[in-house]
Amino acid sequence: MKANDERYQSAADLPETLPIFPLPGALLLPGGDLPLNIFEPRYLEMVATALAGNRLIGMIQPRNMETERDLDPEGAVPQSELYEVGCAGRITSFMEVENNQVQIILTGICRFKISEEVPSQSPFRMVRADYDEFLVDLTDENETIGEDREKLLDSLRRFLDARSMQADWDEIREVSTSTLINTLSMIGSFTAGEKQALLEAPNLKQRTRTLMALADMSTGSDSGERVVQ
């Protein structure tokens, strides 16, 4: 899977520290597009800071699945426990809307593991990001999938049939494997643990198999794979 941005060829092209947006249930994958409506003041400031700099924000899930809406009595940023792995995304679209809100699209670039949280003078949290385990995100993995794509399509058919849902199969067959897997993973109704399993799959081939396993589990089929960490 490739982020389709020639600016990012290696870990050296990515920032050592990232502002993070802890958001329950949000899944950003390399090459995928995640639309976000930003309205909290701290995250409006985060977006403004990113736009003035490298335009990168780290999306990550809190483990407790609660939003970080309230500051503590001293005004510090809440320190809810986070999953270790998130995905750095670049702001590729920005639009101001009414009521002091902004709408952005984050395009996934590369996953990262939190090395440590670093002190921040800003109201949003900052982490030191380690990309070394996920440099495969900066390459094109489409050619590594092979027959797994057809197996995925079979699982998708069963999934949609079980829910009496329709799909444009001609369009589905035209899209790249990475786009198909990203889209299905990001829009699927999965639990936080399942989304994290999709995010942390070592490569596109394993993510494809994890996605098939989730689809089969939801339709009563048994893929034989354990997918939830």
Coordinates of C-alpha atoms in Angstrom, one line a residue:
M1 CA 0.0 0.0 0.0
K2 CA 1.4 3.4 -0.9
A3 CA 0.5 6.8 0.5
N4 CA 0.8 8.3 -3.1
D5 CA 2.9 11.2 -1.8
E6 CA 6.4 11.4 -3.1
R7 CA 7.4 13.6 -0.2
Y8 CA 7.5 10.6 2.0
Q9 CA 10.1 8.0 1.0
S10 CA 11.7 7.0 4.3
A11 CA 11.4 7.6 8.1
A12 CA 13.8 10.5 7.6
D13 CA 11.0 12.3 5.7
L14 CA 8.6 12.0 8.7
P15 CA 8.6 14.2 11.8
E16 CA 10.0 12.9 15.1
T17 CA 7.2 14.3 17.1
L18 CA 3.5 14.5 16.2
P19 CA 0.4 16.2 17.6
I20 CA -2.2 13.4 18.2
F21 CA -6.0 13.4 17.9
P22 CA -7.3 10.6 20.2
L23 CA -10.7 9.7 18.7
P24 CA -12.7 6.6 19.7
G25 CA -13.6 4.4 16.7
A26 CA -11.6 6.4 14.2
L27 CA -9.5 4.3 11.8
L28 CA -7.0 5.9 9.5
L29 CA -4.9 3.7 7.2
P30 CA -2.0 4.5 4.9
G31 CA -3.4 5.8 1.6
G32 CA -6.9 6.1 3.1
D33 CA -8.9 9.4 3.4
L34 CA -10.6 10.2 6.7
P35 CA -13.0 13.2 6.8
L36 CA -13.1 15.0 10.2
N37 CA -15.3 17.8 11.5
I38 CA -13.2 19.8 14.0
F39 CA -14.9 22.0 16.6
E40 CA -13.2 21.7 20.0
P41 CA -10.8 24.7 20.6
R42 CA -7.8 22.5 21.3
Y43 CA -8.1 20.6 18.1
L44 CA -8.8 23.7 16.1
E45 CA -5.5 25.0 17.4
M46 CA -3.9 21.6 16.5
V47 CA -5.1 21.9 12.9
A48 CA -3.9 25.5 12.7
T49 CA -0.5 24.4 14.0
A50 CA -0.3 21.5 11.6
L51 CA -1.3 23.7 8.6
A52 CA 1.4 26.2 9.5
G53 CA 4.0 23.4 9.6
N54 CA 4.2 19.9 8.1
R55 CA 0.4 19.4 7.9
L56 CA 0.8 16.0 9.7
I57 CA -1.5 14.8 12.6
G58 CA -1.4 11.4 14.3
M59 CA -4.8 9.6 14.6
I60 CA -5.0 7.2 17.5
Q61 CA -7.7 5.5 19.5
P62 CA -8.0 5.9 23.3
R63 CA -8.2 2.5 25.0
N64 CA -11.1 3.6 27.3
M65 CA -13.2 4.6 24.3
E66 CA -14.0 7.9 25.9
T67 CA -13.5 11.3 24.2
E68 CA -11.2 13.8 25.9
R69 CA -13.7 16.6 26.3
D70 CA -12.9 18.0 29.7
L71 CA -9.7 19.5 31.0
D72 CA -8.7 18.7 34.5
P73 CA -9.1 21.4 37.3
E74 CA -5.6 22.8 36.5
G75 CA -6.3 23.0 32.8
A76 CA -4.0 20.1 31.8
V77 CA -4.6 17.9 28.8
P78 CA -6.3 14.7 29.9
Q79 CA -4.0 11.7 29.9
S80 CA -6.3 8.9 28.9
E81 CA -4.6 5.6 28.0
L82 CA -3.9 5.3 24.3
Y83 CA -3.3 2.3 22.0
E84 CA 0.4 2.1 21.2
V85 CA -0.1 2.3 17.4
G86 CA -1.7 5.1 15.3
C87 CA -1.4 6.5 11.8
A88 CA 0.1 9.8 10.7
G89 CA -2.1 11.6 8.2
R90 CA -1.5 14.7 6.1
I91 CA -4.2 17.4 5.9
T92 CA -5.1 17.3 2.2
S93 CA -8.3 19.3 2.4
F94 CA -9.4 22.1 4.6
M95 CA -12.6 24.1 4.7
E96 CA -13.9 26.6 7.2
V97 CA -17.6 26.2 8.0
E98 CA -20.1 28.0 10.2
N99 CA -19.9 28.1 14.0
N100 CA -16.1 28.3 14.1
Q101 CA -15.8 24.7 12.8
V102 CA -13.5 23.3 10.2
Q103 CA -13.7 20.3 8.0
I104 CA -10.6 18.5 7.0
I105 CA -9.5 15.3 5.2
L106 CA -6.6 13.4 6.5
T107 CA -4.8 11.2 4.1
G108 CA -2.9 8.3 5.8
I109 CA 0.8 8.4 5.3
C110 CA 2.5 5.9 7.7
R111 CA 1.7 4.1 10.9
F112 CA 3.7 4.8 14.0
K113 CA 4.2 3.4 17.5
I114 CA 4.3 5.8 20.4
S115 CA 7.8 5.9 21.9
E116 CA 6.8 8.4 24.6
E117 CA 4.5 11.3 25.2
V118 CA 6.4 14.5 25.2
P119 CA 5.6 17.7 27.2
S120 CA 3.6 20.2 25.3
Q121 CA 2.9 23.9 25.9
S122 CA -0.2 23.5 23.6
P123 CA -3.6 22.3 24.7
F124 CA -3.2 19.2 22.5
R125 CA -1.0 16.2 23.2
M126 CA 2.3 15.4 21.5
V127 CA 4.1 12.1 21.1
R128 CA 7.5 10.9 19.9
A129 CA 6.7 8.7 16.9
D130 CA 8.6 5.5 15.9
Y131 CA 7.9 4.6 12.3
D132 CA 10.5 1.8 11.9
E133 CA 8.1 -1.1 12.1
F134 CA 5.8 0.3 9.4
L135 CA 8.0 1.5 6.6
V136 CA 6.2 -0.9 4.3
D137 CA 3.5 1.7 4.3
L138 CA 5.7 3.9 2.1
T139 CA 5.9 1.2 -0.6
D140 CA 3.4 -0.3 -3.1
E141 CA 2.2 -3.6 -1.9
N142 CA -0.6 -4.2 -4.4
E143 CA 1.4 -6.9 -6.3
T144 CA 1.7 -9.0 -3.1
I145 CA -1.9 -9.9 -2.7
G146 CA -2.6 -12.3 -5.6
E147 CA -5.4 -14.8 -4.9
D148 CA -6.3 -13.2 -1.6
R149 CA -8.2 -10.5 -3.5
E150 CA -10.7 -13.0 -4.9
K151 CA -11.1 -14.6 -1.5
L152 CA -11.8 -11.1 -0.1
L153 CA -14.4 -10.5 -2.7
D154 CA -16.1 -13.8 -1.9
S155 CA -16.2 -12.8 1.8
L156 CA -17.5 -9.4 0.9
R157 CA -20.3 -11.0 -1.2
R158 CA -21.4 -13.1 1.8
F159 CA -21.2 -10.1 4.1
L160 CA -23.4 -8.0 1.9
D161 CA -25.8 -10.8 1.1
A162 CA -26.4 -11.5 4.8
R163 CA -27.4 -7.8 5.2
S164 CA -29.4 -7.6 1.9
M165 CA -27.0 -4.9 0.8
Q166 CA -26.2 -4.1 -2.8
A167 CA -22.8 -3.1 -4.3
D168 CA -21.5 -1.9 -7.6
W169 CA -19.3 -4.9 -8.4
D170 CA -18.0 -3.4 -11.7
E171 CA -16.7 -0.5 -9.7
I172 CA -15.3 -2.7 -7.0
R173 CA -13.3 -4.7 -9.5
E174 CA -11.8 -1.6 -11.0
V175 CA -10.3 -0.2 -7.8
S176 CA -6.8 -1.2 -6.5
T177 CA -6.6 -3.8 -3.8
S178 CA -5.1 -1.4 -1.3
T179 CA -8.0 1.1 -1.9
L180 CA -10.6 -1.7 -1.6
I181 CA -9.1 -3.0 1.7
N182 CA -8.6 0.5 3.1
T183 CA -12.1 1.6 2.3
L184 CA -13.8 -1.6 3.7
S185 CA -11.6 -1.5 6.8
M186 CA -12.3 2.2 7.5
I187 CA -16.1 2.2 6.9
G188 CA -16.8 -1.2 8.4
S189 CA -18.8 -1.5 11.6
F190 CA -16.0 -3.0 13.7
T191 CA -15.2 -2.8 17.4
A192 CA -12.3 -0.7 18.6
G193 CA -10.2 -3.9 19.1
E194 CA -11.1 -5.1 15.6
K195 CA -10.1 -1.8 14.1
Q196 CA -6.9 -1.8 15.9
A197 CA -6.2 -5.3 14.6
L198 CA -6.7 -4.1 11.1
L199 CA -4.4 -1.1 11.8
E200 CA -1.7 -3.2 13.3
A201 CA -1.6 -6.0 10.7
P202 CA 2.0 -6.1 9.6
N203 CA 1.3 -5.7 5.9
L204 CA -1.5 -5.4 3.3
K205 CA -1.6 -9.2 2.8
Q206 CA -2.2 -9.8 6.5
R207 CA -4.7 -7.0 6.7
T208 CA -6.6 -8.6 3.8
R209 CA -6.8 -11.8 5.7
T210 CA -7.8 -10.1 8.9
L211 CA -10.6 -8.3 7.0
M212 CA -11.8 -11.6 5.5
A213 CA -11.8 -13.2 8.9
L214 CA -13.9 -10.3 10.3
A215 CA -16.3 -10.5 7.4
D216 CA -16.7 -14.2 7.8
M217 CA -17.2 -14.0 11.6
S218 CA -20.0 -11.5 11.1
T219 CA -21.8 -13.9 8.7
G220 CA -21.3 -17.0 10.8
S221 CA -18.5 -18.4 8.7
D222 CA -15.3 -19.7 10.3
S223 CA -12.1 -18.5 8.9
G224 CA -10.0 -20.1 11.6
E225 CA -8.1 -16.8 12.3
R226 CA -8.1 -14.9 15.6
V227 CA -8.2 -11.2 14.8
V228 CA -8.9 -9.3 18.0
Q229 CA -5.9 -8.6 20.2

